[in-house]
Amino acid sequence: MPICKRDFGNNPPKSNDTFHDNEEVFFCEVTKEIFREYEDYFRHVMMINSTVWQCEATGRENLTYAEALKSERKYRRKMEQFKDSLRPVVMLVIEEAKQSSIGSLHSILSKFLRRRFFLNEEISIYNKSSDAYKVIEIIPPKGTPPENGVYDDTEEIQYRVKRIKQPHTETVVPFKSVRRQQFELTSENLHMFIRNNVSRIEGILRPNPESYKTYIIDRKIIFSSIFIGKMPYFTPAKIKKPNEENNKKQASISNYLIKDEKNKKSILDEQARIERERMEIIEAKAKLLKEEKERERLEKRAKLMEKIEEECTELLVKTDDLERKDQRLLPKFTPITTIIPNKLLGDAFMLREFMHTFSGILSGAEVFRGNLNFMEMSRAFTAREVAGPLSDILLVLIGTIFDLQKEEEEDCAVEYIIQHQKTLNNQEPLVSMSEASRTHIYSKRHFSFKINELPLDSLTVSEVLRLHILSSGAFVKERAEKWRIAYRNGYSNSEDPGLILRLRFPHILRALNMYTVYHLPFADIMRVINCLMSQILTYSSTINLIEERMEQMAKARSELRMLSIKENKRQTKVQLDKRELIVKHNQQFLEQNDKNENQRKELEEKLNKKIAELLAQSEREHRKHEQEVEELNTALFNFLVYLGMDRAYRKYYVLESMPGIFVEHNPDCMDTCLSNPPVNNINPLISSNYPRNRKDLRAYLLKIYTDDEKKNLQIQKGALQSKLKAPVSQENKENSQNGLLNGLSNGYDKMNESNGVEQLENESPVEVNGEEVKPPTQYELYMCTGDPHNCIVHDARNADRVRWTYLYEEDDIQVLIDTLNPLGEREFQLREQLKVLRTLILNHVKKCPVDVLSVDSKQMVKTKNIMGLETHRKYGKANFGYSESFSLNEVMYGKLVENILQFESEIYTGDLGRLKVKDMIKWRSDVENNSYDPQGKLQWGPTEQRLGTGGNGGEAENDSRTDEESENEADLKEGGKFANKPYMDPGRRLGNTMEIDSEDSDDEEISLHDSETLRTCVKNLASALLQVEQAIERRFIKEPFGAPIRELKDKILLERKIKAGADALKQWEVSLMESTSYSQVYLHLNILHDSILWVRSTNKSYCQVCRRGSDPEKMLLCDECNGGTHMFCMKPKMKTVPEGDWYCARCVKRLGLQNEDDKKKDKKKRKSTFVVDEEACSDMSSDFLNSKENVKTKEKQLNGDKRTKKRLPTNEIEEIIEEEDENEIDEKDEDEEVEDVQEYDLDDSISTGEVDESRNKTVEDTSSEEDDNVCIICSYDGGDLFCNQCKDVFHLECANLKRPPRYNFLCPKCKNKESRKRKVVNDNNSTDEDSEESDEEPLIKRSRQSRGSLQNSLPNGNNNQEKSSGRRSHRRTGDNLPLNSSALYELLEGIMKHEFAWPFLRPVSQSEVPDYYKIIKNPMDFAKVKSKLNMGKYQINEEVMNDIQLIFNNCDQYNVKGNEIYQAGFDLEKYVIERCRELHLPFKSSDMNE
């Protein structure tokens, strides 16, 4: 527009003038205006043509109106072409340059813009098409960045651009290849833009406020958001001050005009007129000034009201804590320093709280006597031990998971399926879920148990844990999956925490394949524990418990609200009743106005008495209300309480297991740094008790600001009357004018309350007690600083961040409540929780264990010693008595060797088998000394693999058939359905670790590398265990590796069971020899140990008739089942020990066996019929047949049928014998297993004389037949069985044997010569002659008790064991009832689960009760009773009952009646009396229940 803004005429046309269509008007062509009167039109045209105009855009002068308007339009079109993306840059440079002339600004900007391109700017590229590109990234030159942060050498900068029409096409181009369109940046449009968007302030060109707001503030642009580095520095222009000499006023011209006295009168008149005009002007100015002041006052009032409205909004509306400007300084908390590493502290607290909260569903949690104490938890995560508190924690957690799985299987059958690899497309977690299903099949294949049925202890938990995690998240059938969704809150297999652990941290499972869980870094151990806890929380039992507690909490909160409403109504009613009484009193007072003063006083006294009674009743009801509220708050406070978060996202907890308020500053922040964080600014005029209603608050703030303004006016008047002693700094002046206030009310507003000093929180230092104190910064206020590298809120690596702190003192809690911002969204909730639970929290934190939460470096060793002393009684032998210098591998190896040798000793001394080695003592010594020698070749598995050949084979990657698909093939394959399948470890397909924590191994000293030495040691011990397993007679092995215990009448089904058990044992052998860790060998040992019929061990035999173990010298042991029977209990009684093998009545009845005495009485001998193939034997020589004539005659007599002189083929005889053996089997005993033939006798149909005669004839006929191994029975060559004494040769089928005997073989002749009667075992009748005869007889027929001589040489042997020359006799003695183990275990299990059993489950701690062992000389507890029962130290029921009675007698002796422990013992003994009556166990009560 033209620069002239005033009206063109005195009477411009009014906008509301109405023109008619037929009216004549005058039109101005230049300004496009119409006029009704010609005079107006003429005046308007003359004014336009006679005025000199200037172009507003270019500044050109001496133009006509039309020329100025044309010039302005032209240059405005050019200015519109100036690039919009460059305008914010120009604004920033103008603000930074501080120049005084437009020319210098134009020069600076022209140079600056031509050397740079900016983000989101549209550009073109040389040698490319005309397509437009957009800059999306500015790449700085390689090398170190400049020190000052300014990139001056812009030609080395590269730009990443993308084509606008094709957004996915990106490219990187150098500076030389980038250009702008020619019309986008020219000297003219740049100069024009600068001219139109700057204003001069104190001589400096600054951006117009409107333009700066449009291009910078509204767009939120800073230089770092559009270019790299910092803004270059520009030399500011110098400002010239105006010269004072040029300010002199020019003298009035009237002094020179008045020269004549004649004109004096006219001059006076003129002066009077001028004076009048001047006064009029003054009055007009005064009026304008008054109006201006009124307008300013109104504007000021409007601004004040606007400010008050904003403050009302800030004071009444909650916003995010980091956006508040009224934050106060929070108190400092005490950092937690314990012997537990800081990075594990939070998880350790959560573990302890978890075990405390869910103790009701945790299996075996009583091992921690109610809860895991702090010292046990500290030892678990600081000490490397095998059987320490860490193993107990893992056993409790994984045992709970297995119990929950079994509960789930009872409600819904869970069947695992394997998805085919092709359908998974190698997608995770589907592949891992399929591998998890294979892990379940692996357990059933090699262990014959489900994973949740595997034995658990501190030695096997590592392998069971590995299999459990690998099996987590397995595919299940649709029915089980729907059940889990319905009853486990939508649980899906892919959400299993174990599956997530497998995917994120597979290195843990790789380490567990060779090492134990105790070898892992403590951070990985904590990840495993967190995984187990998370799995427990997914089961329906836990969910039901949580939901029940949540319902209780919701009910308590609802009742709390109802109580609050009820109390408010009651208080309102009290006020109404009080007012009603006063109104009645006033009415009575008015009615009795004419009465005397005494009556009035009586009325007032009555009124006061009624009001007092009303208030007293109200006070009683109020106290009752407070009591009910406290009870409800206590119900809400009975478990973990999450209080809330403060402004810095620090979480506040109250743990029931650990008194105190614990504050966690988690490194995982929830958001990022603010781009423009607010500056803290607290108004000191506003008190903390301001009104919460907007109307009242508005009036309150208005009064405050009005009073403050008056006070400031008085101060200003006083300041004008006196001189300032010191000048006020410009900074303080600006701060006071702008009202800049910091946020340290907590730091300074209460600092000198006693002296009446109130400190204002200015940005300048504050004087407190004569000292300058700087106000806290944003950093100190725990507010965002806007710098990601120096922000205590968002910088996870900030050195001042403390992960865990705590507070417990009442003053600290009160200061925290006072300093929390009630208008912050997070701190408001935290503040309300602290206020509601304040009383309960104060009572709870009184017992805060400061001594264990604040341990400095000097006290660290002392605290560790205290930890060792407090846990020594329970975990003194956490490494089984090995020295602390032993490594975990050495402890595991030594304990495994000890267990294997003990296991072998129990097998040998119990007559369950014998190791097949030449030198037993050397074998045991080699195992102990880590120089294992098998003394032969080892074979195992269904394919008879040998040591050194390997059995892994190729992995069946595509074998995706399930058990159901392979079920039909079980009978077709020799060795079972897994016979031809290679061994595949379930952890073979683990991926790479997704998350690596560099801090995991900072404090670890154990290397988890692949050790060949460790593999060799594990292989040797696995081989030793394999030898022990193969030494056990198969008839002493039960399911799943042997015949079933229960009676099966279906013989075919029984044979299948026996065959399946043998196949399962072969798979057990395969996995044993593939073991890579000690824990895996331990697991195989425990499974084998549990599969042995220990009741048939000679060490545990008792009479089958009277059920007593007394009189062992008069007890016979069955040679089949090792069952014992007293000679005097038989009907009729047996007076002498029978000759040969003796079988008990059960074996005779069920297996069809026959004793030697019965055979002699039985005249009918067993006959064997063989069908001879004469055609196959027709080519035999007649001479050879004649040499067998005597034998033929005897055979005809025995068989009563014509037989050929030819021997039957071996395979046919074997088939016939097997068929006859199958027909002879009638019934199996409940405890009977598959029998491995150990002792063999020839058929009684062939007498000794006949054999001898036949042998003599054979020797006379030819002398070369001995060299050809001619059988003494059939005289055929090829004999493969030799008598140990006479060296005669026999065929297996001629001796009625299926396979060669394992021990020495005696023919019938040698048996008759060497046979002797069995003698009763007695210590006094052993002689040297008997021992000599025992040494001469074959090993297989030697008395089994003679093995006691070898046992005496073993480390675990009993040197006092009774020797016997005949029948085995090591028995328990006693005149009482035998041990009823099932009833005793049932009794103990019920006792230990009883609610009052907790004081008697473990030994009494001497540190807790120092004088206990001075009074009680024979302490006893139920753990010791159960341990002794497990170890077989009890022989009769009364021994167990005596120890249980001793527990209650000790309780009665030490405790006083009415004591908590005494009452618990009293109630528990009542339960024991009742249970013993039900179980028919003898129990004598103590004096407590006499």
PDB file of N, CA, C and O in Angstrom, residues 265-302:
ATOM      1  N   LYS A 265       0.461  46.199  20.425  1.00  0.00           N
ATOM      2  CA  LYS A 265      -0.879  45.798  20.832  1.00  0.00           C
ATOM      3  C   LYS A 265      -1.333  44.556  20.087  1.00  0.00           C
ATOM      4  O   LYS A 265      -1.902  43.620  20.661  1.00  0.00           O
ATOM      5  N   SER A 266      -1.082  44.604  18.783  1.00  0.00           N
ATOM      6  CA  SER A 266      -1.473  43.417  17.993  1.00  0.00           C
ATOM      7  C   SER A 266      -0.719  42.170  18.452  1.00  0.00           C
ATOM      8  O   SER A 266      -1.248  41.063  18.441  1.00  0.00           O
ATOM      9  N   ILE A 267       0.503  42.433  18.861  1.00  0.00           N
ATOM     10  CA  ILE A 267       1.312  41.286  19.333  1.00  0.00           C
ATOM     11  C   ILE A 267       0.728  40.739  20.614  1.00  0.00           C
ATOM     12  O   ILE A 267       0.643  39.511  20.814  1.00  0.00           O
ATOM     13  N   LEU A 268       0.305  41.618  21.498  1.00  0.00           N
ATOM     14  CA  LEU A 268      -0.300  41.161  22.753  1.00  0.00           C
ATOM     15  C   LEU A 268      -1.584  40.385  22.500  1.00  0.00           C
ATOM     16  O   LEU A 268      -1.838  39.356  23.132  1.00  0.00           O
ATOM     17  N   ASP A 269      -2.349  40.915  21.566  1.00  0.00           N
ATOM     18  CA  ASP A 269      -3.564  40.170  21.235  1.00  0.00           C
ATOM     19  C   ASP A 269      -3.241  38.782  20.674  1.00  0.00           C
ATOM     20  O   ASP A 269      -3.909  37.782  20.982  1.00  0.00           O
ATOM     21  N   GLU A 270      -2.200  38.797  19.843  1.00  0.00           N
ATOM     22  CA  GLU A 270      -1.797  37.502  19.261  1.00  0.00           C
ATOM     23  C   GLU A 270      -1.325  36.551  20.340  1.00  0.00           C
ATOM     24  O   GLU A 270      -1.600  35.349  20.326  1.00  0.00           O
ATOM     25  N   GLN A 271      -0.576  37.113  21.299  1.00  0.00           N
ATOM     26  CA  GLN A 271      -0.069  36.269  22.386  1.00  0.00           C
ATOM     27  C   GLN A 271      -1.225  35.728  23.238  1.00  0.00           C
ATOM     28  O   GLN A 271      -1.204  34.568  23.664  1.00  0.00           O
ATOM     29  N   ALA A 272      -2.217  36.574  23.487  1.00  0.00           N
ATOM     30  CA  ALA A 272      -3.375  36.106  24.247  1.00  0.00           C
ATOM     31  C   ALA A 272      -4.096  34.981  23.507  1.00  0.00           C
ATOM     32  O   ALA A 272      -4.546  33.995  24.111  1.00  0.00           O
ATOM     33  N   ARG A 273      -4.236  35.212  22.203  1.00  0.00           N
ATOM     34  CA  ARG A 273      -4.891  34.152  21.434  1.00  0.00           C
ATOM     35  C   ARG A 273      -4.095  32.859  21.498  1.00  0.00           C
ATOM     36  O   ARG A 273      -4.659  31.766  21.650  1.00  0.00           O
ATOM     37  N   ILE A 274      -2.755  33.024  21.363  1.00  0.00           N
ATOM     38  CA  ILE A 274      -1.898  31.818  21.410  1.00  0.00           C
ATOM     39  C   ILE A 274      -1.997  31.136  22.767  1.00  0.00           C
ATOM     40  O   ILE A 274      -2.017  29.904  22.880  1.00  0.00           O
ATOM     41  N   GLU A 275      -2.059  31.959  23.818  1.00  0.00           N
ATOM     42  CA  GLU A 275      -2.163  31.383  25.167  1.00  0.00           C
ATOM     43  C   GLU A 275      -3.451  30.619  25.333  1.00  0.00           C
ATOM     44  O   GLU A 275      -3.484  29.542  25.943  1.00  0.00           O
ATOM     45  N   ARG A 276      -4.526  31.210  24.784  1.00  0.00           N
ATOM     46  CA  ARG A 276      -5.791  30.506  24.890  1.00  0.00           C
ATOM     47  C   ARG A 276      -5.742  29.173  24.145  1.00  0.00           C
ATOM     48  O   ARG A 276      -6.217  28.161  24.633  1.00  0.00           O
ATOM     49  N   GLU A 277      -5.144  29.221  22.959  1.00  0.00           N
ATOM     50  CA  GLU A 277      -5.020  27.967  22.198  1.00  0.00           C
ATOM     51  C   GLU A 277      -4.143  26.951  22.936  1.00  0.00           C
ATOM     52  O   GLU A 277      -4.412  25.746  22.921  1.00  0.00           O
ATOM     53  N   ARG A 278      -3.093  27.517  23.587  1.00  0.00           N
ATOM     54  CA  ARG A 278      -2.192  26.593  24.320  1.00  0.00           C
ATOM     55  C   ARG A 278      -2.929  25.916  25.484  1.00  0.00           C
ATOM     56  O   ARG A 278      -2.789  24.734  25.739  1.00  0.00           O
ATOM     57  N   MET A 279      -3.760  26.722  26.177  1.00  0.00           N
ATOM     58  CA  MET A 279      -4.511  26.156  27.289  1.00  0.00           C
ATOM     59  C   MET A 279      -5.522  25.131  26.782  1.00  0.00           C
ATOM     60  O   MET A 279      -5.738  24.086  27.430  1.00  0.00           O
ATOM     61  N   GLU A 280      -6.108  25.465  25.658  1.00  0.00           N
ATOM     62  CA  GLU A 280      -7.032  24.470  25.097  1.00  0.00           C
ATOM     63  C   GLU A 280      -6.293  23.155  24.764  1.00  0.00           C
ATOM     64  O   GLU A 280      -6.818  22.058  24.993  1.00  0.00           O
ATOM     65  N   ILE A 281      -5.097  23.351  24.201  1.00  0.00           N
ATOM     66  CA  ILE A 281      -4.301  22.149  23.866  1.00  0.00           C
ATOM     67  C   ILE A 281      -3.950  21.369  25.118  1.00  0.00           C
ATOM     68  O   ILE A 281      -4.010  20.134  25.162  1.00  0.00           O
ATOM     69  N   ILE A 282      -3.565  22.122  26.180  1.00  0.00           N
ATOM     70  CA  ILE A 282      -3.199  21.458  27.441  1.00  0.00           C
ATOM     71  C   ILE A 282      -4.388  20.703  28.005  1.00  0.00           C
ATOM     72  O   ILE A 282      -4.266  19.548  28.474  1.00  0.00           O
ATOM     73  N   GLU A 283      -5.543  21.365  27.987  1.00  0.00           N
ATOM     74  CA  GLU A 283      -6.731  20.682  28.487  1.00  0.00           C
ATOM     75  C   GLU A 283      -7.050  19.446  27.651  1.00  0.00           C
ATOM     76  O   GLU A 283      -7.435  18.387  28.184  1.00  0.00           O
ATOM     77  N   ALA A 284      -6.911  19.600  26.352  1.00  0.00           N
ATOM     78  CA  ALA A 284      -7.169  18.440  25.485  1.00  0.00           C
ATOM     79  C   ALA A 284      -6.183  17.311  25.781  1.00  0.00           C
ATOM     80  O   ALA A 284      -6.549  16.122  25.829  1.00  0.00           O
ATOM     81  N   LYS A 285      -4.890  17.725  25.970  1.00  0.00           N
ATOM     82  CA  LYS A 285      -3.894  16.699  26.301  1.00  0.00           C
ATOM     83  C   LYS A 285      -4.193  16.053  27.642  1.00  0.00           C
ATOM     84  O   LYS A 285      -4.031  14.830  27.813  1.00  0.00           O
ATOM     85  N   ALA A 286      -4.611  16.860  28.615  1.00  0.00           N
ATOM     86  CA  ALA A 286      -4.947  16.293  29.919  1.00  0.00           C
ATOM     87  C   ALA A 286      -6.099  15.307  29.807  1.00  0.00           C
ATOM     88  O   ALA A 286      -6.112  14.228  30.439  1.00  0.00           O
ATOM     89  N   LYS A 287      -7.074  15.732  29.010  1.00  0.00           N
ATOM     90  CA  LYS A 287      -8.198  14.831  28.819  1.00  0.00           C
ATOM     91  C   LYS A 287      -7.765  13.540  28.140  1.00  0.00           C
ATOM     92  O   LYS A 287      -8.172  12.427  28.531  1.00  0.00           O
ATOM     93  N   LEU A 288      -6.918  13.711  27.093  1.00  0.00           N
ATOM     94  CA  LEU A 288      -6.415  12.501  26.409  1.00  0.00           C
ATOM     95  C   LEU A 288      -5.576  11.646  27.349  1.00  0.00           C
ATOM     96  O   LEU A 288      -5.634  10.398  27.321  1.00  0.00           O
ATOM     97  N   LEU A 289      -4.760  12.319  28.171  1.00  0.00           N
ATOM     98  CA  LEU A 289      -3.928  11.576  29.117  1.00  0.00           C
ATOM     99  C   LEU A 289      -4.784  10.805  30.122  1.00  0.00           C
ATOM    100  O   LEU A 289      -4.491   9.649  30.462  1.00  0.00           O
ATOM    101  N   LYS A 290      -5.844  11.458  30.584  1.00  0.00           N
ATOM    102  CA  LYS A 290      -6.739  10.795  31.517  1.00  0.00           C
ATOM    103  C   LYS A 290      -7.407   9.593  30.864  1.00  0.00           C
ATOM    104  O   LYS A 290      -7.517   8.504  31.469  1.00  0.00           O
ATOM    105  N   GLU A 291      -7.850   9.813  29.623  1.00  0.00           N
ATOM    106  CA  GLU A 291      -8.452   8.686  28.909  1.00  0.00           C
ATOM    107  C   GLU A 291      -7.441   7.563  28.680  1.00  0.00           C
ATOM    108  O   GLU A 291      -7.772   6.379  28.765  1.00  0.00           O
ATOM    109  N   GLU A 292      -6.197   7.991  28.375  1.00  0.00           N
ATOM    110  CA  GLU A 292      -5.142   6.984  28.152  1.00  0.00           C
ATOM    111  C   GLU A 292      -4.865   6.196  29.425  1.00  0.00           C
ATOM    112  O   GLU A 292      -4.694   4.968  29.399  1.00  0.00           O
ATOM    113  N   LYS A 293      -4.825   6.926  30.566  1.00  0.00           N
ATOM    114  CA  LYS A 293      -4.589   6.240  31.824  1.00  0.00           C
ATOM    115  C   LYS A 293      -5.735   5.288  32.152  1.00  0.00           C
ATOM    116  O   LYS A 293      -5.512   4.170  32.649  1.00  0.00           O
ATOM    117  N   GLU A 294      -6.942   5.758  31.895  1.00  0.00           N
ATOM    118  CA  GLU A 294      -8.079   4.875  32.143  1.00  0.00           C
ATOM    119  C   GLU A 294      -8.029   3.648  31.256  1.00  0.00           C
ATOM    120  O   GLU A 294      -8.303   2.514  31.691  1.00  0.00           O
ATOM    121  N   ARG A 295      -7.659   3.909  30.004  1.00  0.00           N
ATOM    122  CA  ARG A 295      -7.526   2.762  29.078  1.00  0.00           C
ATOM    123  C   ARG A 295      -6.429   1.814  29.541  1.00  0.00           C
ATOM    124  O   ARG A 295      -6.585   0.588  29.537  1.00  0.00           O
ATOM    125  N   GLU A 296      -5.273   2.370  29.968  1.00  0.00           N
ATOM    126  CA  GLU A 296      -4.179   1.526  30.466  1.00  0.00           C
ATOM    127  C   GLU A 296      -4.600   0.764  31.714  1.00  0.00           C
ATOM    128  O   GLU A 296      -4.235  -0.398  31.909  1.00  0.00           O
ATOM    129  N   ARG A 297      -5.377   1.453  32.565  1.00  0.00           N
ATOM    130  CA  ARG A 297      -5.824   0.778  33.789  1.00  0.00           C
ATOM    131  C   ARG A 297      -6.735  -0.399  33.441  1.00  0.00           C
ATOM    132  O   ARG A 297      -6.608  -1.487  34.022  1.00  0.00           O
ATOM    133  N   LEU A 298      -7.626  -0.142  32.507  1.00  0.00           N
ATOM    134  CA  LEU A 298      -8.511  -1.230  32.091  1.00  0.00           C
ATOM    135  C   LEU A 298      -7.739  -2.373  31.436  1.00  0.00           C
ATOM    136  O   LEU A 298      -8.036  -3.549  31.668  1.00  0.00           O
ATOM    137  N   GLU A 299      -6.759  -2.000  30.599  1.00  0.00           N
ATOM    138  CA  GLU A 299      -5.937  -3.045  29.974  1.00  0.00           C
ATOM    139  C   GLU A 299      -5.149  -3.813  31.026  1.00  0.00           C
ATOM    140  O   GLU A 299      -5.012  -5.044  30.962  1.00  0.00           O
ATOM    141  N   LYS A 300      -4.611  -3.072  31.981  1.00  0.00           N
ATOM    142  CA  LYS A 300      -3.849  -3.723  33.044  1.00  0.00           C
ATOM    143  C   LYS A 300      -4.751  -4.644  33.858  1.00  0.00           C
ATOM    144  O   LYS A 300      -4.368  -5.756  34.233  1.00  0.00           O
ATOM    145  N   ARG A 301      -5.955  -4.157  34.122  1.00  0.00           N
ATOM    146  CA  ARG A 301      -6.925  -4.975  34.847  1.00  0.00           C
ATOM    147  C   ARG A 301      -7.282  -6.224  34.048  1.00  0.00           C
ATOM    148  O   ARG A 301      -7.370  -7.335  34.604  1.00  0.00           O
ATOM    149  N   ALA A 302      -7.451  -6.060  32.754  1.00  0.00           N
ATOM    150  CA  ALA A 302      -7.779  -7.213  31.905  1.00  0.00           C
ATOM    151  C   ALA A 302      -6.623  -8.217  31.879  1.00  0.00           C
ATOM    152  O   ALA A 302      -6.833  -9.447  31.959  1.00  0.00           O
TER     153      ALA A 302
END
